[in-house]
Short mmCIF file of N, CA and C and ligand atoms in Angstrom, two decimals:
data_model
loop_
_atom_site.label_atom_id
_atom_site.label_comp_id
_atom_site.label_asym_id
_atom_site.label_seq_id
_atom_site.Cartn_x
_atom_site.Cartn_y
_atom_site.Cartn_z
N UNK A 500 -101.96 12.83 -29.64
CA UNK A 500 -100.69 13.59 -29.69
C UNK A 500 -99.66 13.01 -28.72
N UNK A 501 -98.09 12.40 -29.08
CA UNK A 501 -97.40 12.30 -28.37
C UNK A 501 -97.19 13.51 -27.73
N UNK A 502 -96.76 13.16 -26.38
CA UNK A 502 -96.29 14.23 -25.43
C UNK A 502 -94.86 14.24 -25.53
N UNK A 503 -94.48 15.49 -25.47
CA UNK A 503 -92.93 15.83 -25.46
C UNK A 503 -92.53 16.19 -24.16
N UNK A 504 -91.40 15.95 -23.98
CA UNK A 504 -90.91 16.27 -22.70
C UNK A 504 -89.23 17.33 -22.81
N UNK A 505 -89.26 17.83 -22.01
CA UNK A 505 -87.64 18.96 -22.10
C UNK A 505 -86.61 17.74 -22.08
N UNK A 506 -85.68 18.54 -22.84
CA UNK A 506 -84.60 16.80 -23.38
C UNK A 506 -83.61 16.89 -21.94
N UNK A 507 -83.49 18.01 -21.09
CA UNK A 507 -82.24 18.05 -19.82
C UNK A 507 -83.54 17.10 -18.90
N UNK A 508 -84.51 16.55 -19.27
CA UNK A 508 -84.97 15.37 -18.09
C UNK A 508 -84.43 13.75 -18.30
N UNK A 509 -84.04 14.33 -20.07
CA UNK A 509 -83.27 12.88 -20.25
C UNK A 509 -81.85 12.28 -20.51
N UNK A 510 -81.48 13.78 -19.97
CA UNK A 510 -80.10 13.47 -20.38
C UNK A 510 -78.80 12.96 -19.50
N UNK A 511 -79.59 13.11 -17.77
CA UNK A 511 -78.92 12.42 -16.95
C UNK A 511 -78.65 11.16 -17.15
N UNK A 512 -79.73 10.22 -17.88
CA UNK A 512 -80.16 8.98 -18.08
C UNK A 512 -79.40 8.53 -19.16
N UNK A 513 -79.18 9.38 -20.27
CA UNK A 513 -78.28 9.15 -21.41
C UNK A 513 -77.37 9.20 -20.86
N UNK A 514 -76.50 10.25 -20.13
CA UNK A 514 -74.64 9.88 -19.78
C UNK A 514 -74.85 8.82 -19.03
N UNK A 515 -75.92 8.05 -18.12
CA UNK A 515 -75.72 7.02 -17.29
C UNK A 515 -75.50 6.08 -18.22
N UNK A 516 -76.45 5.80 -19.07
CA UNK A 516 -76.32 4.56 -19.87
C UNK A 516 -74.68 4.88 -20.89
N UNK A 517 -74.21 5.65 -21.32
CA UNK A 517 -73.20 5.66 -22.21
C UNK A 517 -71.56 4.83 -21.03
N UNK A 518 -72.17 5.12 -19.92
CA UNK A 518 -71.40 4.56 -18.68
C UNK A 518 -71.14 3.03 -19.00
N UNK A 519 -69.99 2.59 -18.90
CA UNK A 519 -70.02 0.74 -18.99
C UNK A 519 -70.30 0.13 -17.58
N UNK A 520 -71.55 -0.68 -17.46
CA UNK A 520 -71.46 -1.52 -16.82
C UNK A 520 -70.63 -2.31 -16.76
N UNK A 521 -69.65 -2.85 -15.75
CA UNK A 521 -68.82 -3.87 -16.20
C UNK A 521 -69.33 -4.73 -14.78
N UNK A 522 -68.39 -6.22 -14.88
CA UNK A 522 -68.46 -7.39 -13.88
C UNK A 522 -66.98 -7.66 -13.44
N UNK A 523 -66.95 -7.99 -12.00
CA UNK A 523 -65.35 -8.00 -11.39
C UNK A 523 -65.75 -9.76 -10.59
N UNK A 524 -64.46 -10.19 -10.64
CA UNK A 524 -64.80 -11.51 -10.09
C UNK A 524 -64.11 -11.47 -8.68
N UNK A 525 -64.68 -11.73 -7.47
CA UNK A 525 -64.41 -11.26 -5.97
C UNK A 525 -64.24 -12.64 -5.23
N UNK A 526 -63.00 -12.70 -4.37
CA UNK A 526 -63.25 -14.52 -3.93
C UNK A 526 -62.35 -14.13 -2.43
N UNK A 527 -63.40 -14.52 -1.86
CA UNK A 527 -63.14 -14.75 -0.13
C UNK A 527 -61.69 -15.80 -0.18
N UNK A 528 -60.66 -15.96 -0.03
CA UNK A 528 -59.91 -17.05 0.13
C UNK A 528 -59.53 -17.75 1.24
N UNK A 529 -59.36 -18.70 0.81
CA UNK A 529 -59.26 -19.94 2.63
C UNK A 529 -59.08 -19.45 3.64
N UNK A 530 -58.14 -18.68 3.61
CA UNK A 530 -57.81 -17.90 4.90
C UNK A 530 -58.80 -17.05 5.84
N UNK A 531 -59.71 -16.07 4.62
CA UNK A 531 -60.79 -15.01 4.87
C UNK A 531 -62.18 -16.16 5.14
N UNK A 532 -62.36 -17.05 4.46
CA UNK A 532 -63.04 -17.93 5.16
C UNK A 532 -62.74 -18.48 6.37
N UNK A 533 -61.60 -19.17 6.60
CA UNK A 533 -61.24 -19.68 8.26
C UNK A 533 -61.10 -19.07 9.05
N UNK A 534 -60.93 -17.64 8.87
CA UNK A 534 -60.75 -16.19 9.86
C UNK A 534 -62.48 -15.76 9.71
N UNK A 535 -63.08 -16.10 9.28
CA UNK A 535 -64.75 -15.91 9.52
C UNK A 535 -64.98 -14.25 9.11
N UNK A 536 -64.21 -13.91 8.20
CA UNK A 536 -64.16 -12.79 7.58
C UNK A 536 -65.32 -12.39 6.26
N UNK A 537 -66.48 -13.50 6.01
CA UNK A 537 -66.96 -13.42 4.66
C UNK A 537 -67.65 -12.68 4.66
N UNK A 538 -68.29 -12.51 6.28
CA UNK A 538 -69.40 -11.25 6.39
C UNK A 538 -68.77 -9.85 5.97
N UNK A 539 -67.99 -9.93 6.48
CA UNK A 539 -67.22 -8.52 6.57
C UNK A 539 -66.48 -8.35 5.25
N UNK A 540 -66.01 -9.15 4.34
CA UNK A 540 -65.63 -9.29 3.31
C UNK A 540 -66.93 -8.52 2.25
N UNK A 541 -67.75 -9.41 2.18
CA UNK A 541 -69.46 -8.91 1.42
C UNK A 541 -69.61 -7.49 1.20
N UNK A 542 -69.40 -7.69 2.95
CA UNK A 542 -70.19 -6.27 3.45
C UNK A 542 -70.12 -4.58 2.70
N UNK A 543 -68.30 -5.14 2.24
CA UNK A 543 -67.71 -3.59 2.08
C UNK A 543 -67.99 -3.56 0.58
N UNK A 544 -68.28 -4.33 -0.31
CA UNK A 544 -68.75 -4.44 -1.40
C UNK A 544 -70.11 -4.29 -1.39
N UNK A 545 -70.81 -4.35 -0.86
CA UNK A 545 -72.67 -4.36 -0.39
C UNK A 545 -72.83 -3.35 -0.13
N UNK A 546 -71.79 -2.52 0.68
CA UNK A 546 -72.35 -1.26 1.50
C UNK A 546 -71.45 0.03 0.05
N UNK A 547 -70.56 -0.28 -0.44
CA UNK A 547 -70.69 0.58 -1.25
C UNK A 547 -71.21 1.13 -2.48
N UNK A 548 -72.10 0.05 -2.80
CA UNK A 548 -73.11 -0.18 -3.76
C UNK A 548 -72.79 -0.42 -4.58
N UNK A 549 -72.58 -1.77 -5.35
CA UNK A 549 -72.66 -2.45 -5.91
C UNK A 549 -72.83 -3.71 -5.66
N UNK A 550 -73.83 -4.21 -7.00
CA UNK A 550 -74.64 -5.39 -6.90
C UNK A 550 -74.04 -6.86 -7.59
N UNK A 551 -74.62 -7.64 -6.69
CA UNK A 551 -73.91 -9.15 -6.29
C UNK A 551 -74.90 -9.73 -7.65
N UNK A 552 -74.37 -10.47 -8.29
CA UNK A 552 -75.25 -11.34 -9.39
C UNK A 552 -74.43 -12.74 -8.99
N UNK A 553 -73.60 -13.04 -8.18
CA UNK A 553 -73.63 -14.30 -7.62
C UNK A 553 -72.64 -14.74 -7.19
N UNK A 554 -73.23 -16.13 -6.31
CA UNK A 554 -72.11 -15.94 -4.65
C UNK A 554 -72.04 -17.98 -4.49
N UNK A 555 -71.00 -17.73 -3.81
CA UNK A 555 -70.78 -19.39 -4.07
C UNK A 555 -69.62 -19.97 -2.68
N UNK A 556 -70.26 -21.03 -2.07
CA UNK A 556 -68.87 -21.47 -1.10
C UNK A 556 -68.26 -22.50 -1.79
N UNK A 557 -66.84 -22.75 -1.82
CA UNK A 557 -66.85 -23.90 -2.91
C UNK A 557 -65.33 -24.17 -2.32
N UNK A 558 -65.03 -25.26 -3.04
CA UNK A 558 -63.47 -25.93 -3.16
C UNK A 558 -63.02 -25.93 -4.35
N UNK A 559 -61.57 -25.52 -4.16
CA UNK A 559 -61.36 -25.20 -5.68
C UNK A 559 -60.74 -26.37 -5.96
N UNK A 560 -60.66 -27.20 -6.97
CA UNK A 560 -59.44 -28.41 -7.42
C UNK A 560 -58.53 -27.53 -8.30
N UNK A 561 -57.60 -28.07 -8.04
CA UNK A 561 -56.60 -27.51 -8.14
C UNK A 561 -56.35 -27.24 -9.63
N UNK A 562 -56.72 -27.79 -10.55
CA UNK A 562 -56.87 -27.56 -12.59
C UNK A 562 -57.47 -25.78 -11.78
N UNK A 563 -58.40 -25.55 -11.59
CA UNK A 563 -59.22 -24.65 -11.82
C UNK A 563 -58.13 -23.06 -11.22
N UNK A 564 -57.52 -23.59 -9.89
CA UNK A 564 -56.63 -22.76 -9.07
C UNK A 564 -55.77 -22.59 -10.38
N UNK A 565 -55.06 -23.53 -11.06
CA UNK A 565 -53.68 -23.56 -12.04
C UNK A 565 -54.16 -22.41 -12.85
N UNK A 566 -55.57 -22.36 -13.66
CA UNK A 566 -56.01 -21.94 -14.85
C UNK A 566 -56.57 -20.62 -14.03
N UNK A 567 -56.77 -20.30 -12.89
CA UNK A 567 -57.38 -18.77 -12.79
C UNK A 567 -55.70 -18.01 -12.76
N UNK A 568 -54.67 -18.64 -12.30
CA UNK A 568 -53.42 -18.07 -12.20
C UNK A 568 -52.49 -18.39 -13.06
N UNK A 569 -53.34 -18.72 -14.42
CA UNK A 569 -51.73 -19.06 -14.94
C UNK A 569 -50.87 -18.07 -15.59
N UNK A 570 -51.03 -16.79 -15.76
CA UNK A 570 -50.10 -15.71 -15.81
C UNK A 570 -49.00 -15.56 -14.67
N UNK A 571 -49.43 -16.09 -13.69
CA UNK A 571 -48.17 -16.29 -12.79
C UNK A 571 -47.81 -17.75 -12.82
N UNK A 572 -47.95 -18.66 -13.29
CA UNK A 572 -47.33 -19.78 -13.37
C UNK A 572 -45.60 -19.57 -13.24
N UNK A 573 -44.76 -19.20 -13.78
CA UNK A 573 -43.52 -18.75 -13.73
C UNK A 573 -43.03 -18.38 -12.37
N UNK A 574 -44.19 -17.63 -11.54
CA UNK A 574 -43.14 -17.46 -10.54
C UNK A 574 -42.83 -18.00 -9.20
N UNK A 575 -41.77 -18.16 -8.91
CA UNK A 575 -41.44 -19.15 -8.14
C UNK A 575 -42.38 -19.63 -6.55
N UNK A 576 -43.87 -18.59 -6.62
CA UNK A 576 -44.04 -18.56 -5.37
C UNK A 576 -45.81 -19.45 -5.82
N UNK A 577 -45.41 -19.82 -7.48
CA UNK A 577 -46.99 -20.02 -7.71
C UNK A 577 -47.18 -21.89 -7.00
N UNK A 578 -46.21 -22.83 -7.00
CA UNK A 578 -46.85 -23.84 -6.34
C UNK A 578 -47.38 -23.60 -4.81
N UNK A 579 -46.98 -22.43 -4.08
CA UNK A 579 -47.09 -22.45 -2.71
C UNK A 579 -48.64 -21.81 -3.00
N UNK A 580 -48.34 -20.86 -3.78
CA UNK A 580 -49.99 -19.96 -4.00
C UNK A 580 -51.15 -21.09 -4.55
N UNK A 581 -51.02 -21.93 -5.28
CA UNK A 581 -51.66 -22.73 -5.41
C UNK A 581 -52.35 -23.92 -4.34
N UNK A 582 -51.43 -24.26 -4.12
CA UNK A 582 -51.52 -24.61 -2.08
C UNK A 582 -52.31 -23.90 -1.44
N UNK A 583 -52.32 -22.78 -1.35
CA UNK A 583 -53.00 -21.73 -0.37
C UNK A 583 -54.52 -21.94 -0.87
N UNK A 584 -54.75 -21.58 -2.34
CA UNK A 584 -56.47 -21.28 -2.74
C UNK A 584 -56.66 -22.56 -2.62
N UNK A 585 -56.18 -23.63 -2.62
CA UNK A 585 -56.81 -24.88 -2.75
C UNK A 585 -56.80 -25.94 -1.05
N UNK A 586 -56.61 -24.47 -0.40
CA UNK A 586 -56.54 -25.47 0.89
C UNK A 586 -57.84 -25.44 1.71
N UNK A 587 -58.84 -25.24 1.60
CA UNK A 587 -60.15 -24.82 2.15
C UNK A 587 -60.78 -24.12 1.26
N UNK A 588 -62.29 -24.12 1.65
CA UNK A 588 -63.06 -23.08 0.72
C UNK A 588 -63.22 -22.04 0.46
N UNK A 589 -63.26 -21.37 -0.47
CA UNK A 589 -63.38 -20.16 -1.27
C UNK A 589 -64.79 -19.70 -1.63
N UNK A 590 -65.22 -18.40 -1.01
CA UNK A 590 -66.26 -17.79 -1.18
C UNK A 590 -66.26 -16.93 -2.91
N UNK A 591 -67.27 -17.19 -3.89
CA UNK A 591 -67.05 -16.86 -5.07
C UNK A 591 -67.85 -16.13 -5.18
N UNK A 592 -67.20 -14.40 -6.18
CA UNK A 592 -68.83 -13.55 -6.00
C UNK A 592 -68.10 -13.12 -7.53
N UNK A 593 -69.59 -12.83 -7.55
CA UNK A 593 -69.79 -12.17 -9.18
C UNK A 593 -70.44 -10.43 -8.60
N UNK A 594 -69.66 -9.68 -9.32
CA UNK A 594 -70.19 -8.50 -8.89
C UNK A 594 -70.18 -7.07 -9.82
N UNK A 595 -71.65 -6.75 -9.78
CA UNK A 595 -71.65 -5.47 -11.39
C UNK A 595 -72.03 -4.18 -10.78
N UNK A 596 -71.05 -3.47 -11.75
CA UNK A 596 -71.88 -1.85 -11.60
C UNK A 596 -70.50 -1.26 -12.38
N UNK A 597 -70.88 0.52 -12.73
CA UNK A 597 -69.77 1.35 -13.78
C UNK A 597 -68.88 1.31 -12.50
N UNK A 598 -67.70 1.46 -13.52
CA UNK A 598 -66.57 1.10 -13.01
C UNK A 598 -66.00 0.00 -11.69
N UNK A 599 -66.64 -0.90 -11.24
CA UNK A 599 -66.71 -2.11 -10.41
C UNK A 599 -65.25 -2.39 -10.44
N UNK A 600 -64.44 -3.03 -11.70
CA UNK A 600 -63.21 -3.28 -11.82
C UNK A 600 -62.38 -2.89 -10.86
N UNK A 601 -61.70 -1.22 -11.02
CA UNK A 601 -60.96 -0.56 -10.56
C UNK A 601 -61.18 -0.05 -9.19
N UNK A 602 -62.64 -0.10 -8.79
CA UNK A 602 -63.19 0.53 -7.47
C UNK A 602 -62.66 -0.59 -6.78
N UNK A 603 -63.17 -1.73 -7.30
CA UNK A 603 -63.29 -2.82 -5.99
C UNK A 603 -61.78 -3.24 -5.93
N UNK A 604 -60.41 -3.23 -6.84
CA UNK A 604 -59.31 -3.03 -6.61
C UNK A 604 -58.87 -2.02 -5.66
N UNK A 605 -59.55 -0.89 -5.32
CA UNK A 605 -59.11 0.04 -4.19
C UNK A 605 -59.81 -0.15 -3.02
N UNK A 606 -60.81 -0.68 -3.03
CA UNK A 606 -61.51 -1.31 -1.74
C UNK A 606 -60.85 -2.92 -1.22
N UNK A 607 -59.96 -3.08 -1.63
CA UNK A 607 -59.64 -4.34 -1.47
C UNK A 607 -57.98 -4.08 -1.07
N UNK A 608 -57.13 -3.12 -1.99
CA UNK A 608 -55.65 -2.87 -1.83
C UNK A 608 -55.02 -3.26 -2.02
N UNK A 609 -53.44 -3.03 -1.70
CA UNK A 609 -52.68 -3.45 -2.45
C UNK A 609 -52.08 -4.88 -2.11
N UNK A 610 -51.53 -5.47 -3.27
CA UNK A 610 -51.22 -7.13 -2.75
C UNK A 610 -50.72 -7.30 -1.51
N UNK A 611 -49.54 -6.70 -1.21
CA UNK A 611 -48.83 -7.34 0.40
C UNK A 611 -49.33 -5.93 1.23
N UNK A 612 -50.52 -6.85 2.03
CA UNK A 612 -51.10 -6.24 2.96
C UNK A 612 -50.41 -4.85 3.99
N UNK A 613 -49.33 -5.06 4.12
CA UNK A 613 -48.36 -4.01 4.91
C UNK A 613 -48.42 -3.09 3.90
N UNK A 614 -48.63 -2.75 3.14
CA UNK A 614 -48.25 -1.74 1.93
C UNK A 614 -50.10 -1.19 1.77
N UNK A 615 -50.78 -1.82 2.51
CA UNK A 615 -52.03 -1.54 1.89
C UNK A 615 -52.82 -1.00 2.97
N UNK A 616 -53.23 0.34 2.21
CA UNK A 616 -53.94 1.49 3.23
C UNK A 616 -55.08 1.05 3.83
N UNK A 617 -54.76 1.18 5.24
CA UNK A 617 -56.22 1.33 6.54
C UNK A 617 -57.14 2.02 5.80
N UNK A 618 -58.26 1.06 5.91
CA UNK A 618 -59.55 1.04 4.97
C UNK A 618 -59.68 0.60 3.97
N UNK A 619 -58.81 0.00 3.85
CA UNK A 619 -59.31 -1.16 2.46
C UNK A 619 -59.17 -2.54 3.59
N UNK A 620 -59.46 -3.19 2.61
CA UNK A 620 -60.28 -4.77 3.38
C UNK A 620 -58.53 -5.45 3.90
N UNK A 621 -57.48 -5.29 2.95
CA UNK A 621 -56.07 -6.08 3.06
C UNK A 621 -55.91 -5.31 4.40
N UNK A 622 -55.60 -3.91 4.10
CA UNK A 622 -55.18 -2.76 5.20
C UNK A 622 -55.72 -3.32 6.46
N UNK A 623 -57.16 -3.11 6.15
CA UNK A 623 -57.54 -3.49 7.83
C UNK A 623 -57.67 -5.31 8.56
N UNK A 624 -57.28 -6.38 7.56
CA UNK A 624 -57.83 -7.56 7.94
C UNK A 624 -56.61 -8.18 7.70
N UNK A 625 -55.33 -7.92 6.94
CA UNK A 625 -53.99 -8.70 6.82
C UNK A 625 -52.79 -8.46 7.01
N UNK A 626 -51.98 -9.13 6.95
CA UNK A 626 -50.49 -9.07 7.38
C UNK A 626 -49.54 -9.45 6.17
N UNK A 627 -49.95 -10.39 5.36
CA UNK A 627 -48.73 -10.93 4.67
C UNK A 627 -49.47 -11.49 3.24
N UNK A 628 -48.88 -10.89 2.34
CA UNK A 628 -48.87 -11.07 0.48
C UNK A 628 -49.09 -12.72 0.69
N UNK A 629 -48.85 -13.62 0.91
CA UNK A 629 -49.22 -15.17 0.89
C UNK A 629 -50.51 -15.33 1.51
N UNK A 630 -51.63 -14.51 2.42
CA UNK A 630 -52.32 -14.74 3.05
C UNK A 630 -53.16 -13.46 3.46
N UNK A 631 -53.65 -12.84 2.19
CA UNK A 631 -54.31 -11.95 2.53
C UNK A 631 -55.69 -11.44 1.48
N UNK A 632 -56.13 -12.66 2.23
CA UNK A 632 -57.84 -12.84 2.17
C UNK A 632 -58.69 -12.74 1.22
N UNK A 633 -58.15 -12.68 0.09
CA UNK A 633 -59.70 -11.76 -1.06
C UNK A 633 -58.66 -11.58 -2.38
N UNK A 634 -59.58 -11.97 -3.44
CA UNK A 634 -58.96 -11.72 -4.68
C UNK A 634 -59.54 -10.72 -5.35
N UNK A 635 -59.45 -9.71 -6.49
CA UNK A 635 -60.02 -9.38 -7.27
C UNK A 635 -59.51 -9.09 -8.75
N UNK A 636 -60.34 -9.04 -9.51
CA UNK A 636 -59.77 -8.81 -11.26
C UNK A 636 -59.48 -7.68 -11.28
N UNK A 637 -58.11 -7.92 -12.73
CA UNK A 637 -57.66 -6.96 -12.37
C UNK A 637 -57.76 -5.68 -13.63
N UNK A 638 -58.67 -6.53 -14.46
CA UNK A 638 -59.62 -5.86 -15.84
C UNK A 638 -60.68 -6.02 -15.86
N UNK A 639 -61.40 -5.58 -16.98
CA UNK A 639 -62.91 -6.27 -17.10
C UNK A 639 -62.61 -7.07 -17.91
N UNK A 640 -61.75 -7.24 -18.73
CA UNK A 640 -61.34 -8.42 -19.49
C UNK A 640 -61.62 -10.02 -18.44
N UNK A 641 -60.60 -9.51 -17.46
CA UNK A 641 -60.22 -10.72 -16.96
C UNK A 641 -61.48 -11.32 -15.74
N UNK A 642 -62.11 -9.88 -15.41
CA UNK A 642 -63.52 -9.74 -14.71
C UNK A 642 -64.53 -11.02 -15.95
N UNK A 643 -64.79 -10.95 -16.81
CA UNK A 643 -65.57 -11.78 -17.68
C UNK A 643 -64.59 -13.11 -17.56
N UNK A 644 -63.61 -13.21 -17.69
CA UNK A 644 -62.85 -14.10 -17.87
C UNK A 644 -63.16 -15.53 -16.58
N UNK A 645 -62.87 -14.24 -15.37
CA UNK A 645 -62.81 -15.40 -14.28
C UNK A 645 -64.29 -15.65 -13.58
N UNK A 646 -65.48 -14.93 -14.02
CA UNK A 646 -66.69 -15.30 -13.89
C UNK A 646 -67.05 -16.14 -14.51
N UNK A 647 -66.33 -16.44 -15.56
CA UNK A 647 -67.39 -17.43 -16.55
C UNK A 647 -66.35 -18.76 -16.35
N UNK A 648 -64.87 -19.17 -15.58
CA UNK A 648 -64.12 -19.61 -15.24
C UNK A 648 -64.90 -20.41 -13.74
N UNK A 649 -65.07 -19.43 -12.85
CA UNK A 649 -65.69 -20.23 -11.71
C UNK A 649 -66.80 -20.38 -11.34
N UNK A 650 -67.69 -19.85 -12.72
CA UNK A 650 -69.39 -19.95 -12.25
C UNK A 650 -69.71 -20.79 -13.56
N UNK A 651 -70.88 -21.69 -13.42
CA UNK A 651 -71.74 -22.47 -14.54
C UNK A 651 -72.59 -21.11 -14.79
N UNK A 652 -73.49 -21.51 -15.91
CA UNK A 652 -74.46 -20.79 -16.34
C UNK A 652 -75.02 -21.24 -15.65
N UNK A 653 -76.31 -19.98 -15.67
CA UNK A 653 -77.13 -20.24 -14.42
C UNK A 653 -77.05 -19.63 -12.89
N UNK A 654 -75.86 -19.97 -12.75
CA UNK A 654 -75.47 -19.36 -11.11
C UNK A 654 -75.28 -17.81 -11.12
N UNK A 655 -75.03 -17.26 -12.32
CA UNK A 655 -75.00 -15.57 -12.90
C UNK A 655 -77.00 -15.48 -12.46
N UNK A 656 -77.02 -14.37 -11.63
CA UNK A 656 -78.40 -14.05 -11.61
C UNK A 656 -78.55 -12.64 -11.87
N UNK A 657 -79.38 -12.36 -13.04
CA UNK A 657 -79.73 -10.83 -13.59
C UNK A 657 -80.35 -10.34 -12.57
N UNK A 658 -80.83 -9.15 -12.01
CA UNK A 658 -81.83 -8.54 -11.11
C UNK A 658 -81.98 -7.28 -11.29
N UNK A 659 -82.84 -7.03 -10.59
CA UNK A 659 -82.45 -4.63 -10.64
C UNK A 659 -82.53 -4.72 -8.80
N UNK A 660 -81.62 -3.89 -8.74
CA UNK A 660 -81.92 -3.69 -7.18
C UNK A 660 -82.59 -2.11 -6.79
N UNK A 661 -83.75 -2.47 -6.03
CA UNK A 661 -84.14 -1.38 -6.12
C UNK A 661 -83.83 -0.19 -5.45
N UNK A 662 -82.34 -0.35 -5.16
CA UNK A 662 -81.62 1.12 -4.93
C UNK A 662 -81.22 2.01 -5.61
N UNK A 663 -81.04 1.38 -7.32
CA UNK A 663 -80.46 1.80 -8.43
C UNK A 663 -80.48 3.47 -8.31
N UNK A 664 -81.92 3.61 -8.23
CA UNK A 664 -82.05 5.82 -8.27
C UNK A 664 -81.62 5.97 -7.08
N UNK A 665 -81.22 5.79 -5.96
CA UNK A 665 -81.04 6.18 -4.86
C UNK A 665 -78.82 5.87 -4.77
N UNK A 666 -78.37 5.54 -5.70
CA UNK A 666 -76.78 4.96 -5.86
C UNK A 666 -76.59 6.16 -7.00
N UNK A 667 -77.34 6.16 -7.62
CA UNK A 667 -76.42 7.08 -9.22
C UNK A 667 -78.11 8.22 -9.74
N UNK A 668 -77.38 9.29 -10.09
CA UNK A 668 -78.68 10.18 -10.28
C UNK A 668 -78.76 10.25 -11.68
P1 ADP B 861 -53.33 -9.38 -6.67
O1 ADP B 861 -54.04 -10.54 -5.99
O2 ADP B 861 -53.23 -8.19 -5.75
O3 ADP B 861 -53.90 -9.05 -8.02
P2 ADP B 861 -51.07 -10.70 -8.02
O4 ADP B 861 -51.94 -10.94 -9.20
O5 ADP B 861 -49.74 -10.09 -8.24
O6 ADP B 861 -51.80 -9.82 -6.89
O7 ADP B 861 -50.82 -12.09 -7.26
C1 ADP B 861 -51.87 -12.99 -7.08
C2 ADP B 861 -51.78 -13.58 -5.70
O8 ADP B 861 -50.60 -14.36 -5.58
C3 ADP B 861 -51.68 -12.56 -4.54
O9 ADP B 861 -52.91 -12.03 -4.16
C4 ADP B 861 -51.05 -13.41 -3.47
O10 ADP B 861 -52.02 -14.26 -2.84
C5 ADP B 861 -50.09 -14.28 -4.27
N1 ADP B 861 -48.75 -13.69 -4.31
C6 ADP B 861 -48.33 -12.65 -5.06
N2 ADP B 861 -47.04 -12.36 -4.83
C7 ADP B 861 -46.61 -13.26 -3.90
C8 ADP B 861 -45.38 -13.48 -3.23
N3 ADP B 861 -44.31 -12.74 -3.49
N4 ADP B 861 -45.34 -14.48 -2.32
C9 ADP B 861 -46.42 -15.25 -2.06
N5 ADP B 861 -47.62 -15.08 -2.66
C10 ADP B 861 -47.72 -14.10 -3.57
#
């Protein structure tokens, strides 16, 4: 005889899964690297739980800088911005969980750091829209977009972390 079980033991588990996992693409920039910020960068993404599927120190050439920004190509500040990501290395993270996108946009703040609230990473670590430390997507569109842009296959690593029941009930 299968055993039955009361369906309210499974239904926490059903709205979890109807939840979208999504992926946000997260990048330490030259600056947050030369200011020795990557720990502390990680951290606030680590400590609010969500999980890293992959991390990278790298140099960007400059094709790759052109093509993660070319929606701003037009504006007049994109050769200097291009300059900037391509002047030292860039810490590259791949990072999943529901709603990841939009969270890690508020853990991170708003573009010109002066405008961006104490306790987010800009708020507390920058000064100025040309130089303030950390990128993130700004869809899940563009989250898939710029993961599969600055990572090979392969460097994406699946896992379960075993905090999962202890983050979401
Ligand atoms: P965000 O990074 O917050 O999504 P945008 O997509 O508007 O912001 O811009 C991308 C990046 O271009 C910014 O993070 C910043 O490094 C740079 N940038 C944006 N606006 C300016 C500006 N007015 N002057 C210099 N750099 C800028």
């Amino acid at each position: 005889h299968a055993k039955t079980k009361p369906p309210h033991i499974f239904l926490p588990h059903l709205v979890a899964a109807l939840e979208e996992v999504e992926e946000t693409y997260i990048m330490v920039k030259p600056d947050g690297v030369q200011r020795g910020l990557v720990g502390e960068i990680i951290s606030r993404f680590e400590k609010k739980g969500f999980k890293l599927t992959g991390l990278k120190l790298f140099q960007c050439p400059k094709e790759l800088a052109e093509e993660h920004y070319k929606d701003l190509k037009a504006k007049p500040f994109f050769p200097v911005l291009i300059e900037y990501i391509t002047s030292g290395p860039v810490v590259c993270m791949a990072w999943e969980g529901v709603g990841v996108v939009a969270s890690a946009r508020k853990l991170i703040g708003s573009t010109n750091p002066l405008q961006a609230e104490p306790g987010t990473i800009r708020g507390d670590l920058a000064v100025q829209t040309g130089r303030n430390v950390v990128h993130g997507s700004d869809s899940p569109e563009n989250g898939k977009r710029e993961i599969a842009l600055w990572f090979k296959e392969g460097e994406i690593v699946q896992w379960t972390s075993a905090l999962v029941s202890w983050l979401r009930e």
